[in-house]
Coordinates of N, CA and C in Angstrom, one line a residue:
G1 N 205.3 110.5 -56.8 CA 204.1 110.3 -56.0 C 202.9 109.9 -56.8
D2 N 201.8 109.7 -56.1 CA 200.5 109.4 -56.7 C 199.8 110.7 -57.2
Y3 N 198.7 110.5 -58.1 CA 197.8 111.6 -58.5 C 198.7 112.6 -59.4
V4 N 199.1 112.1 -60.5 CA 200.0 112.9 -61.4 C 199.3 113.0 -62.7
G5 N 199.2 114.3 -63.2 CA 198.7 114.6 -64.5 C 199.3 115.8 -65.2
G6 N 199.3 115.9 -66.4 CA 199.8 117.0 -67.2 C 199.0 118.2 -66.9
F7 N 197.7 118.2 -66.7 CA 197.0 119.3 -66.2 C 196.5 119.2 -64.8
F8 N 196.0 118.1 -64.3 CA 195.4 118.1 -63.0 C 195.9 116.7 -62.3
G9 N 196.3 116.7 -61.1 CA 196.7 115.5 -60.4 C 195.4 114.8 -59.8
C10 N 194.6 115.5 -59.2 CA 193.4 115.0 -58.6 C 192.3 116.1 -58.6
V11 N 191.2 115.8 -59.0 CA 190.0 116.8 -59.0 C 188.9 116.2 -58.2
N12 N 188.4 116.8 -57.1 CA 187.4 116.3 -56.3 C 186.1 116.4 -57.0
R13 N 185.1 115.7 -56.4 CA 183.8 115.5 -57.1 C 183.1 116.8 -57.3
R14 N 183.2 117.8 -56.5 CA 182.6 119.0 -56.6 C 182.9 119.8 -57.9
N15 N 184.2 119.5 -58.4 CA 184.6 120.3 -59.5 C 184.7 119.5 -60.8
L16 N 184.1 118.3 -60.8 CA 184.3 117.3 -61.9 C 183.8 117.9 -63.2
N17 N 182.6 118.5 -63.2 CA 182.1 119.0 -64.4 C 182.8 120.2 -65.1
D18 N 183.8 120.7 -64.4 CA 184.7 121.8 -65.0 C 185.7 121.4 -66.0
L19 N 186.0 120.0 -66.0 CA 187.1 119.4 -66.8 C 186.5 119.1 -68.3
N20 N 186.4 120.2 -69.1 CA 185.9 119.9 -70.4 C 186.7 120.7 -71.4
N21 N 186.7 120.3 -72.7 CA 187.3 121.1 -73.8 C 188.8 121.5 -73.5
M22 N 189.6 120.3 -73.3 CA 191.0 120.6 -73.1 C 191.8 119.8 -74.1
T23 N 192.9 120.3 -74.5 CA 193.9 119.6 -75.5 C 195.3 119.7 -74.8
I24 N 196.1 118.6 -74.9 CA 197.4 118.7 -74.4 C 198.2 118.0 -75.5
T25 N 199.4 118.7 -76.0 CA 200.3 118.3 -77.0 C 201.7 118.3 -76.5
G26 N 202.5 117.3 -76.9 CA 203.9 117.2 -76.5 C 204.3 117.1 -75.1
A27 N 203.4 116.5 -74.3 CA 203.7 116.4 -72.9 C 204.3 115.1 -72.5
T28 N 205.1 115.1 -71.4 CA 205.8 113.9 -71.0 C 205.5 113.8 -69.5
V29 N 204.8 112.8 -69.0 CA 204.5 112.7 -67.6 C 205.1 111.4 -67.1
T30 N 206.0 111.6 -66.1 CA 206.7 110.4 -65.4 C 206.5 110.3 -64.0
T31 N 206.3 109.3 -63.4 CA 206.2 109.1 -62.0 C 206.4 107.7 -61.6
K32 N 206.8 107.3 -60.4 CA 206.9 106.0 -59.9 C 205.6 105.6 -59.2
G33 N 204.6 106.6 -59.1 CA 203.5 106.4 -58.3 C 202.4 105.9 -59.2
S34 N 201.1 106.0 -58.7 CA 199.9 105.5 -59.3 C 198.9 106.6 -59.6
R35 N 197.8 106.4 -60.4 CA 196.8 107.4 -60.7 C 197.5 108.5 -61.5
A36 N 198.1 108.0 -62.7 CA 198.9 109.0 -63.5 C 198.3 108.9 -64.9
S37 N 198.4 110.2 -65.6 CA 198.0 110.2 -66.9 C 198.5 111.5 -67.6
I38 N 198.5 111.5 -68.9 CA 198.9 112.6 -69.6 C 198.1 113.8 -69.3
M39 N 196.9 113.7 -68.9 CA 196.0 114.8 -68.6 C 195.6 115.0 -67.2
I40 N 194.8 114.0 -66.7 CA 194.2 114.0 -65.3 C 194.6 112.7 -64.6
G41 N 195.1 112.9 -63.4 CA 195.4 111.6 -62.6 C 194.2 111.0 -62.1
Q42 N 193.3 111.7 -61.5 CA 192.1 111.2 -61.0 C 191.0 112.2 -61.3
G43 N 189.8 111.8 -61.9 CA 188.7 112.7 -62.1 C 187.9 112.2 -63.2
R44 N 187.4 113.2 -64.0 CA 186.7 112.8 -65.3 C 186.6 114.1 -66.2
G45 N 186.2 114.0 -67.4 CA 186.0 115.1 -68.3 C 185.6 114.7 -69.6
S46 N 185.0 115.7 -70.5 CA 184.6 115.4 -71.8 C 185.2 116.4 -72.7
N47 N 185.4 116.0 -74.0 CA 186.0 116.7 -75.0 C 187.5 116.9 -74.7
L48 N 188.1 115.8 -74.4 CA 189.5 115.9 -73.9 C 190.4 115.2 -75.1
T49 N 191.6 115.9 -75.3 CA 192.4 115.3 -76.5 C 193.8 115.3 -76.0
A50 N 194.6 114.2 -76.1 CA 196.1 114.1 -75.9 C 196.7 113.7 -77.2
I51 N 197.7 114.4 -77.6 CA 198.4 114.3 -79.0 C 199.9 114.2 -78.6
D52 N 200.6 113.3 -79.3 CA 202.0 113.3 -79.3 C 202.6 113.4 -78.0
S53 N 202.1 112.6 -77.0 CA 202.5 112.7 -75.6 C 202.8 111.3 -75.1
S54 N 203.3 111.3 -73.8 CA 203.6 110.1 -73.2 C 203.4 110.1 -71.7
V55 N 203.2 109.0 -71.0 CA 203.0 108.8 -69.6 C 203.6 107.5 -69.2
N56 N 204.4 107.5 -68.0 CA 204.9 106.4 -67.5 C 204.7 106.4 -66.0
G57 N 204.0 105.4 -65.4 CA 203.7 105.3 -64.1 C 203.6 103.9 -63.5
A58 N 203.0 103.7 -62.4 CA 202.8 102.4 -61.9 C 201.5 101.8 -62.2
S59 N 200.4 101.8 -61.4 CA 199.1 101.4 -61.6 C 198.2 102.6 -61.9
Y60 N 197.0 102.2 -62.5 CA 196.0 103.3 -62.9 C 196.6 104.3 -63.8
V61 N 197.2 103.9 -64.9 CA 197.9 104.8 -65.8 C 197.1 104.8 -67.2
A62 N 197.0 106.0 -67.7 CA 196.2 106.2 -69.0 C 196.5 107.4 -69.7
G63 N 196.1 107.5 -70.9 CA 196.3 108.6 -71.8 C 195.5 109.9 -71.3
L64 N 194.3 109.8 -70.8 CA 193.5 110.9 -70.3 C 193.3 111.0 -68.9
V65 N 192.7 109.9 -68.3 CA 192.3 109.9 -66.8 C 192.9 108.5 -66.3
G66 N 193.7 108.6 -65.4 CA 194.2 107.3 -64.7 C 193.1 106.5 -63.9
Y67 N 192.4 107.3 -63.1 CA 191.4 106.7 -62.2 C 190.1 107.6 -62.4
V68 N 189.1 107.0 -63.1 CA 187.9 107.7 -63.4 C 186.8 107.6 -62.3
Q69 N 186.3 108.7 -61.9 CA 185.3 108.7 -60.9 C 183.9 109.0 -61.6
Y70 N 183.0 108.1 -61.3 CA 181.6 108.3 -61.7 C 181.3 108.2 -63.2
N71 N 182.1 108.8 -64.1 CA 181.7 108.8 -65.5 C 182.9 109.1 -66.4
C72 N 183.1 108.3 -67.4 CA 184.3 108.5 -68.3 C 184.2 109.8 -69.1
G73 N 183.1 110.4 -69.3 CA 182.8 111.5 -70.1 C 182.5 111.1 -71.6
D74 N 182.5 112.1 -72.4 CA 182.2 111.9 -73.9 C 183.2 112.6 -74.8
N75 N 183.3 112.0 -75.9 CA 184.1 112.7 -77.1 C 185.5 113.0 -76.7
N76 N 186.2 111.9 -76.2 CA 187.5 111.9 -75.8 C 188.4 111.2 -76.7
K77 N 189.7 111.6 -77.0 CA 190.5 111.0 -77.9 C 191.9 111.0 -77.5
V78 N 192.8 110.1 -78.1 CA 194.3 110.1 -77.8 C 194.8 109.7 -79.2
E79 N 195.8 110.5 -79.7 CA 196.5 110.3 -80.9 C 198.0 110.3 -80.7
H80 N 198.6 109.3 -81.2 CA 200.1 109.1 -81.2 C 200.8 109.4 -79.9
C81 N 200.3 108.5 -79.0 CA 200.9 108.6 -77.6 C 201.3 107.2 -77.1
N82 N 202.3 107.3 -76.1 CA 202.8 106.1 -75.4 C 202.3 106.1 -74.0
I83 N 201.7 105.0 -73.6 CA 201.2 104.8 -72.3 C 201.8 103.6 -71.7
T84 N 202.5 103.8 -70.6 CA 203.2 102.6 -70.0 C 203.0 102.6 -68.5
G85 N 202.6 101.4 -68.0 CA 202.5 101.2 -66.5 C 203.2 100.0 -66.0
T86 N 203.9 100.1 -65.0 CA 204.6 98.9 -64.4 C 203.7 98.0 -63.5
G87 N 202.5 98.5 -63.3 CA 201.6 97.6 -62.4 C 200.4 97.4 -63.2
N88 N 199.2 97.4 -62.6 CA 197.9 97.0 -63.1 C 197.0 98.2 -63.5
Y89 N 196.0 97.9 -64.4 CA 195.0 99.0 -64.8 C 195.6 100.0 -65.7
V90 N 196.0 99.7 -66.8 CA 196.6 100.6 -67.8 C 195.6 100.6 -69.0
G91 N 195.3 101.8 -69.5 CA 194.4 102.0 -70.7 C 194.8 103.1 -71.6
G92 N 194.4 103.0 -72.8 CA 194.8 104.1 -73.8 C 194.1 105.4 -73.3
L93 N 192.9 105.5 -72.9 CA 192.3 106.6 -72.5 C 192.1 106.7 -71.0
Y94 N 191.5 105.5 -70.3 CA 191.3 105.5 -69.0 C 191.9 104.2 -68.3
G95 N 192.5 104.3 -67.1 CA 193.0 103.1 -66.5 C 192.0 102.3 -65.8
Y96 N 191.1 102.9 -65.0 CA 190.1 102.3 -64.3 C 188.9 103.1 -64.2
A97 N 187.7 102.6 -64.3 CA 186.4 103.5 -64.1 C 185.5 102.8 -63.1
S98 N 185.1 103.6 -62.1 CA 184.2 103.0 -61.0 C 183.0 103.9 -60.9
T99 N 181.8 103.3 -60.7 CA 180.6 104.0 -60.5 C 179.6 103.2 -59.7
N100 N 178.7 103.7 -58.9 CA 177.7 103.0 -58.3 C 176.3 103.3 -58.7
A101 N 176.2 104.0 -60.0 CA 174.9 104.3 -60.5 C 175.1 104.1 -62.1
S102 N 174.0 103.9 -62.8 CA 174.1 103.7 -64.2 C 174.5 105.0 -64.9
T103 N 175.4 104.8 -65.8 CA 175.9 106.0 -66.5 C 176.3 105.6 -68.1
T104 N 176.2 106.5 -69.0 CA 176.6 106.3 -70.3 C 177.8 107.0 -70.8
C105 N 178.7 106.5 -71.4 CA 179.8 107.2 -71.9 C 180.1 106.9 -73.4
S106 N 180.2 108.0 -74.2 CA 180.1 107.8 -75.6 C 181.4 108.4 -76.4
T107 N 181.7 107.8 -77.4 CA 182.7 108.3 -78.3 C 184.1 108.4 -77.7
H108 N 184.9 107.4 -77.9 CA 186.2 107.2 -77.3 C 187.2 106.8 -78.4
N109 N 188.1 107.5 -78.8 CA 189.0 107.2 -79.9 C 190.4 107.2 -79.5
I110 N 191.2 106.2 -80.0 CA 192.5 106.2 -79.8 C 193.3 105.6 -81.2
S111 N 194.4 106.3 -81.6 CA 195.0 105.9 -82.9 C 196.4 106.1 -82.8
R112 N 197.2 105.1 -83.5 CA 198.6 105.3 -83.6 C 199.3 105.4 -82.2
S113 N 199.0 104.6 -81.3 CA 199.5 104.7 -80.0 C 199.9 103.3 -79.5
E114 N 200.7 103.3 -78.4 CA 201.2 102.1 -77.8 C 200.8 102.2 -76.3
I115 N 200.1 101.1 -75.9 CA 199.7 100.9 -74.5 C 200.3 99.7 -73.9
K116 N 201.2 99.8 -72.9 CA 201.9 98.7 -72.4 C 201.8 98.6 -70.8
G117 N 201.3 97.4 -70.3 CA 201.3 97.3 -68.9 C 202.1 96.0 -68.5
N118 N 203.0 96.1 -67.5 CA 203.6 95.0 -67.0 C 202.8 94.0 -66.2
G119 N 201.7 94.5 -65.8 CA 200.8 93.8 -64.9 C 199.5 93.3 -65.7
N120 N 198.4 93.3 -65.0 CA 197.1 92.9 -65.6 C 196.2 94.1 -65.8
Y121 N 195.1 93.8 -66.5 CA 194.0 94.7 -67.0 C 194.6 95.8 -67.8
V122 N 194.8 95.5 -69.0 CA 195.3 96.4 -70.0 C 194.5 96.5 -71.2
G123 N 194.0 97.7 -71.6 CA 193.0 97.8 -72.7 C 193.3 99.0 -73.6
G124 N 192.9 99.0 -74.9 CA 193.1 100.0 -75.8 C 192.4 101.3 -75.4
I125 N 191.2 101.1 -74.8 CA 190.4 102.3 -74.3 C 190.5 102.4 -72.7
I126 N 190.3 101.3 -72.1 CA 190.2 101.2 -70.6 C 190.8 99.9 -70.0
G127 N 191.6 100.0 -69.0 CA 192.1 98.8 -68.3 C 191.0 98.0 -67.7
Q128 N 190.2 98.6 -66.8 CA 189.0 97.8 -66.2 C 187.9 98.7 -66.1
M129 N 186.7 98.2 -66.4 CA 185.5 99.0 -66.3 C 184.6 98.3 -65.3
S130 N 184.1 99.1 -64.3 CA 183.3 98.5 -63.3 C 181.7 98.4 -63.7
S131 N 180.9 98.1 -62.7 CA 179.6 97.9 -63.1 C 178.8 99.1 -63.5
Y132 N 177.6 98.9 -64.2 CA 176.6 99.9 -64.5 C 177.1 101.0 -65.5
I133 N 178.0 100.6 -66.3 CA 178.5 101.6 -67.3 C 178.1 101.1 -68.7
L134 N 177.5 102.0 -69.5 CA 177.2 101.8 -70.8 C 178.3 102.5 -71.7
L135 N 179.2 101.7 -72.3 CA 180.3 102.3 -73.1 C 179.9 102.2 -74.6
R136 N 179.8 103.3 -75.2 CA 179.3 103.3 -76.7 C 180.3 104.0 -77.6
Y137 N 180.4 103.5 -78.8 CA 181.2 104.1 -79.9 C 182.7 104.3 -79.4
S138 N 183.4 103.1 -79.3 CA 184.9 103.1 -79.0 C 185.5 102.8 -80.3
Y139 N 186.6 103.5 -80.6 CA 187.4 103.2 -81.9 C 188.8 103.0 -81.5
V140 N 189.4 102.0 -81.8 CA 190.9 101.7 -81.6 C 191.5 101.4 -83.0
D141 N 192.5 102.2 -83.4 CA 193.0 101.9 -84.7 C 194.6 102.2 -84.6
N142 N 195.3 101.2 -85.3 CA 196.7 101.2 -85.4 C 197.4 101.4 -84.2
C143 N 197.0 100.6 -83.2 CA 197.6 100.5 -81.9 C 198.4 99.2 -81.5
K144 N 199.2 99.3 -80.6 CA 199.9 98.1 -80.1 C 199.6 98.1 -78.6
I145 N 199.0 96.9 -78.2 CA 198.4 96.8 -76.8 C 199.1 95.6 -76.2
E146 N 199.7 95.7 -75.1 CA 200.5 94.6 -74.5 C 200.3 94.5 -73.0
G147 N 200.1 93.3 -72.4 CA 200.0 93.2 -71.0 C 200.3 91.9 -70.5
N148 N 200.0 91.5 -69.3 CA 200.3 90.2 -68.8 C 198.8 89.3 -68.8
N149 N 198.0 89.4 -67.9 CA 196.8 88.8 -68.0 C 195.7 89.9 -68.3
Y150 N 194.5 89.5 -68.8 CA 193.4 90.4 -69.0 C 193.8 91.5 -69.9
V151 N 194.0 91.3 -71.1 CA 194.3 92.2 -72.2 C 193.3 92.2 -73.3
G152 N 192.8 93.5 -73.7 CA 191.8 93.5 -74.7 C 191.9 94.8 -75.6
G153 N 191.5 94.6 -76.9 CA 191.5 95.7 -77.7 C 190.9 97.0 -77.2
V154 N 189.7 96.8 -76.5 CA 189.0 97.9 -76.0 C 189.2 97.9 -74.5
A155 N 189.0 96.8 -73.9 CA 189.1 96.7 -72.3 C 189.8 95.5 -72.0
G156 N 190.6 95.6 -70.8 CA 191.2 94.4 -70.2 C 190.2 93.6 -69.5
Q157 N 189.2 94.2 -68.8 CA 188.2 93.5 -68.1 C 187.0 94.4 -67.9
F158 N 185.8 93.7 -68.2 CA 184.6 94.3 -67.8 C 184.0 93.5 -66.6
V159 N 183.8 94.2 -65.5 CA 183.4 93.6 -64.2 C 181.9 93.5 -64.1
A160 N 181.4 92.4 -63.5 CA 179.9 92.4 -63.3 C 179.4 93.4 -62.3
S161 N 178.3 93.8 -62.3 CA 177.3 93.3 -63.3 C 176.7 94.5 -64.1
S162 N 175.9 94.1 -65.1 CA 175.1 95.0 -65.9 C 176.0 96.1 -66.7
N163 N 177.1 95.7 -67.2 CA 177.8 96.5 -68.2 C 177.3 96.2 -69.6
N164 N 177.1 97.3 -70.3 CA 176.7 97.2 -71.7 C 177.7 97.9 -72.5
S165 N 178.2 97.2 -73.6 CA 179.1 97.7 -74.5 C 178.7 97.7 -75.9
Q166 N 178.6 98.8 -76.6 CA 178.0 98.8 -78.0 C 178.9 99.6 -78.9
Y167 N 179.0 99.1 -80.2 CA 179.6 99.8 -81.3 C 181.1 100.0 -80.9
M168 N 181.8 98.9 -80.8 CA 183.3 99.0 -80.5 C 184.1 98.4 -81.7
Y169 N 185.0 99.2 -82.1 CA 185.8 98.8 -83.3 C 187.2 98.8 -83.1
V170 N 187.9 97.7 -83.4 CA 189.4 97.6 -83.3 C 190.0 97.2 -84.6
T171 N 190.7 98.1 -85.2 CA 191.2 97.7 -86.5 C 192.8 98.0 -86.5
N172 N 193.5 97.2 -87.4 CA 194.9 97.4 -87.7 C 195.8 97.6 -86.4
S173 N 195.4 96.6 -85.4 CA 196.1 96.7 -84.1 C 196.6 95.4 -83.7
E174 N 197.7 95.5 -82.8 CA 198.3 94.2 -82.3 C 198.0 94.1 -80.9
I175 N 197.4 93.0 -80.4 CA 197.0 92.8 -79.0 C 197.8 91.6 -78.5
S176 N 198.5 91.7 -77.5 CA 199.3 90.5 -77.0 C 199.3 90.5 -75.4
G177 N 199.3 89.3 -74.9 CA 199.4 89.0 -73.4 C 200.4 87.9 -73.2
R178 N 201.0 87.9 -72.0 CA 202.0 87.0 -71.8 C 201.4 85.7 -71.2
T179 N 200.2 85.7 -70.7 CA 199.6 84.5 -70.0 C 198.2 84.3 -70.5
N180 N 197.2 84.8 -69.7 CA 195.8 84.3 -70.1 C 194.8 85.5 -70.3
Y181 N 193.6 85.2 -70.9 CA 192.6 86.1 -71.0 C 192.9 87.3 -71.9
I182 N 193.2 87.0 -73.2 CA 193.5 87.9 -74.2 C 192.4 88.0 -75.2
G183 N 191.7 89.2 -75.6 CA 190.7 89.1 -76.5 C 190.7 90.4 -77.5
G184 N 190.3 90.2 -78.7 CA 190.2 91.3 -79.7 C 189.4 92.6 -79.2
I185 N 188.4 92.3 -78.4 CA 187.6 93.4 -77.8 C 187.7 93.5 -76.3
V186 N 187.5 92.4 -75.6 CA 187.8 92.5 -74.1 C 188.4 91.2 -73.7
G187 N 189.5 91.3 -72.8 CA 190.2 90.1 -72.2 C 189.3 89.2 -71.3
N188 N 188.6 89.8 -70.4 CA 187.7 88.9 -69.6 C 186.3 89.7 -69.4
A189 N 185.2 89.0 -69.5 CA 183.9 89.6 -69.3 C 183.3 88.9 -68.1
G190 N 183.1 89.5 -67.0 CA 182.6 88.9 -65.8 C 181.0 89.1 -65.9
G191 N 180.4 88.3 -65.0 CA 178.9 88.5 -64.9 C 178.4 87.6 -63.7
D192 N 177.1 87.9 -63.4 CA 176.5 87.0 -62.4 C 175.0 86.9 -62.7
M193 N 174.3 86.3 -61.8 CA 172.9 86.0 -62.1 C 172.0 87.3 -62.0
Y194 N 172.6 88.3 -61.5 CA 171.8 89.6 -61.4 C 172.1 90.5 -62.5
G195 N 173.0 90.2 -63.3 CA 173.3 91.0 -64.5 C 174.7 90.8 -65.0
G196 N 174.8 90.4 -66.3 CA 176.2 90.1 -66.8 C 176.5 91.3 -67.8
N197 N 177.4 90.8 -68.7 CA 177.9 91.8 -69.7 C 177.2 91.6 -71.0
T198 N 176.8 92.6 -71.8 CA 176.2 92.6 -73.0 C 177.2 93.4 -74.1
I199 N 177.7 92.6 -75.0 CA 178.6 93.2 -76.0 C 177.9 93.1 -77.4
I200 N 177.6 94.3 -77.9 CA 176.8 94.4 -79.1 C 177.5 95.2 -80.2
N201 N 177.4 94.8 -81.4 CA 177.9 95.4 -82.6 C 179.4 95.8 -82.5
C202 N 180.2 94.8 -82.4 CA 181.6 95.0 -82.3 C 182.3 94.3 -83.5
Y203 N 183.5 94.9 -83.9 CA 184.3 94.4 -84.9 C 185.8 94.5 -84.6
Y204 N 186.4 93.2 -84.8 CA 187.8 93.2 -84.5 C 188.5 92.6 -85.7
A205 N 189.4 93.4 -86.3 CA 190.1 92.9 -87.5 C 191.5 92.6 -86.9
A206 N 192.0 91.3 -86.9 CA 193.2 91.0 -86.3 C 194.3 91.3 -87.1
D207 N 195.4 91.7 -86.5 CA 196.6 92.0 -87.1 C 197.2 90.6 -87.5
P208 N 197.6 90.3 -88.7 CA 198.1 89.0 -89.1 C 199.2 88.5 -88.4
N209 N 200.0 89.4 -87.8 CA 201.2 89.0 -87.1 C 201.0 88.8 -85.6
A210 N 199.7 89.1 -85.1 CA 199.4 89.1 -83.7 C 198.7 87.8 -83.2
Y211 N 198.7 87.5 -82.0 CA 198.1 86.3 -81.5 C 197.1 86.8 -80.4
S212 N 195.9 86.3 -80.6 CA 194.9 86.5 -79.5 C 194.1 85.3 -79.1
F213 N 193.9 85.1 -77.9 CA 193.1 84.0 -77.4 C 191.7 83.9 -77.9
G214 N 191.1 85.1 -78.1 CA 189.6 85.1 -78.6 C 189.4 86.3 -79.5
G215 N 188.7 86.1 -80.5 CA 188.5 87.2 -81.5 C 187.7 88.3 -80.9
I216 N 186.7 88.1 -80.1 CA 185.9 89.1 -79.4 C 186.2 89.0 -77.8
V217 N 186.0 88.0 -77.3 CA 186.1 87.8 -75.8 C 187.2 86.7 -75.5
G218 N 188.2 87.1 -74.7 CA 189.2 86.0 -74.4 C 188.7 85.1 -73.4
N219 N 187.9 85.5 -72.4 CA 187.4 84.5 -71.4 C 186.1 85.2 -70.8
S220 N 185.2 84.4 -70.4 CA 184.0 84.8 -69.6 C 183.9 84.0 -68.3
D221 N 184.0 84.7 -67.2 CA 183.8 83.8 -65.9 C 182.4 84.0 -65.4
G222 N 181.5 84.4 -66.2 CA 180.1 84.6 -65.8 C 179.2 84.6 -67.0
Y223 N 178.1 85.3 -66.9 CA 177.2 85.5 -67.9 C 177.5 86.6 -68.9
C224 N 177.7 86.3 -70.2 CA 178.1 87.3 -71.1 C 177.4 87.0 -72.4
Q225 N 176.7 88.0 -73.0 CA 176.0 87.8 -74.2 C 176.7 88.6 -75.3
V226 N 177.0 88.1 -76.4 CA 177.7 88.6 -77.5 C 176.8 88.7 -78.8
T227 N 176.5 89.8 -79.3 CA 175.6 89.9 -80.4 C 175.9 90.8 -81.5
N228 N 175.8 90.3 -82.7 CA 176.2 91.2 -83.9 C 177.7 91.4 -84.0
C229 N 178.5 90.6 -83.6 CA 180.0 90.9 -83.5 C 180.7 90.1 -84.6
V230 N 181.7 90.7 -85.2 CA 182.5 90.1 -86.2 C 183.9 90.1 -86.0
T231 N 184.7 89.1 -86.2 CA 186.0 89.0 -86.0 C 186.7 88.4 -87.2
T232 N 187.9 88.6 -87.5 CA 188.7 87.9 -88.6 C 189.4 86.6 -88.0
L233 N 189.3 86.4 -86.6 CA 189.8 85.2 -86.0 C 188.7 84.2 -86.1
A234 N 189.0 82.8 -86.0 CA 188.2 81.8 -86.2 C 187.4 81.4 -84.9
S235 N 187.9 81.7 -83.7 CA 187.4 81.0 -82.5 C 187.1 82.1 -81.5
L236 N 186.2 81.8 -80.7 CA 185.8 82.7 -79.7 C 186.9 82.8 -78.5
G237 N 187.5 81.8 -78.2 CA 188.6 81.8 -77.1 C 188.5 80.6 -76.2
N238 N 189.4 80.7 -75.4 CA 189.7 79.5 -74.4 C 188.8 79.7 -73.2
N239 N 188.5 78.6 -72.5 CA 188.1 78.6 -71.1 C 186.9 79.5 -70.8
L240 N 185.9 79.5 -71.7 CA 184.6 80.2 -71.5 C 183.8 79.6 -70.5
G241 N 183.3 80.4 -69.6 CA 182.5 79.8 -68.5 C 181.0 79.9 -68.9
N242 N 180.1 80.2 -67.9 CA 178.7 80.4 -68.2 C 178.5 81.6 -69.1
H243 N 178.0 81.3 -70.4 CA 178.0 82.4 -71.4 C 176.8 82.1 -72.3
Q244 N 176.4 83.2 -72.9 CA 175.3 83.2 -73.9 C 175.8 83.9 -75.1
I245 N 175.9 83.2 -76.2 CA 176.5 83.7 -77.4 C 175.4 83.8 -78.5
S246 N 175.2 85.0 -79.1 CA 174.1 85.1 -80.1 C 174.5 84.3 -81.4
T247 N 173.5 83.9 -82.2 CA 173.9 83.3 -83.4 C 174.3 84.2 -84.5
D248 N 174.3 85.5 -84.2 CA 174.9 86.5 -85.1 C 176.3 86.6 -84.9
Y249 N 176.9 85.9 -84.0 CA 178.4 86.1 -83.8 C 179.2 85.3 -84.8
N250 N 180.2 85.9 -85.4 CA 181.0 85.3 -86.5 C 182.5 85.1 -85.9

């Protein structure tokens, strides 16, 4: 069924702040349903750690929280885990995050892990991040990330508007997609005239055996500003739409 987690299946809003300072090791979570993770199916939390564990589900599948409400939390990490989803929204830490108010989430780490989605929106940190979220200090190291469309080292997709992403690092990792919108940092960055995506201070070191459409951004279907970003790939990517690129981009 849906809402499956090694600790909690679903936590309502009233109790969200209670999910802090938890570690899970050696867990196996399997379901044919959605909103599944090694730790929390739906909810949020801070200081969460998953080690040597695995999860297999449909959509909204992740290492820590399958479907995030309101805030991703801070100081969360995943080490040596396998995350697999047969559908959409698969992420190393979070499958999908939604909020209707500005929020900041800091310090998200994943290492020595595999993230695989048979559908779209697959990311090393998060499958898809919605509007008004400031995502800071994300580290992806020695991971294999695989999906269909919208695949990124940090996020499969940032949705408009007014997302800000700072200090994101992807190293020693392989990122692959079967069709379109594959990027070293984000697969697709959406945006509109009321506020697009800003991607600042990012670094992507491409695996020499991997293929990516874009070193930082695979595709932008709206307004996207990229500043102070470095990649070992030579090109920004295919099919970029209305975008603004800083001269500090390499």
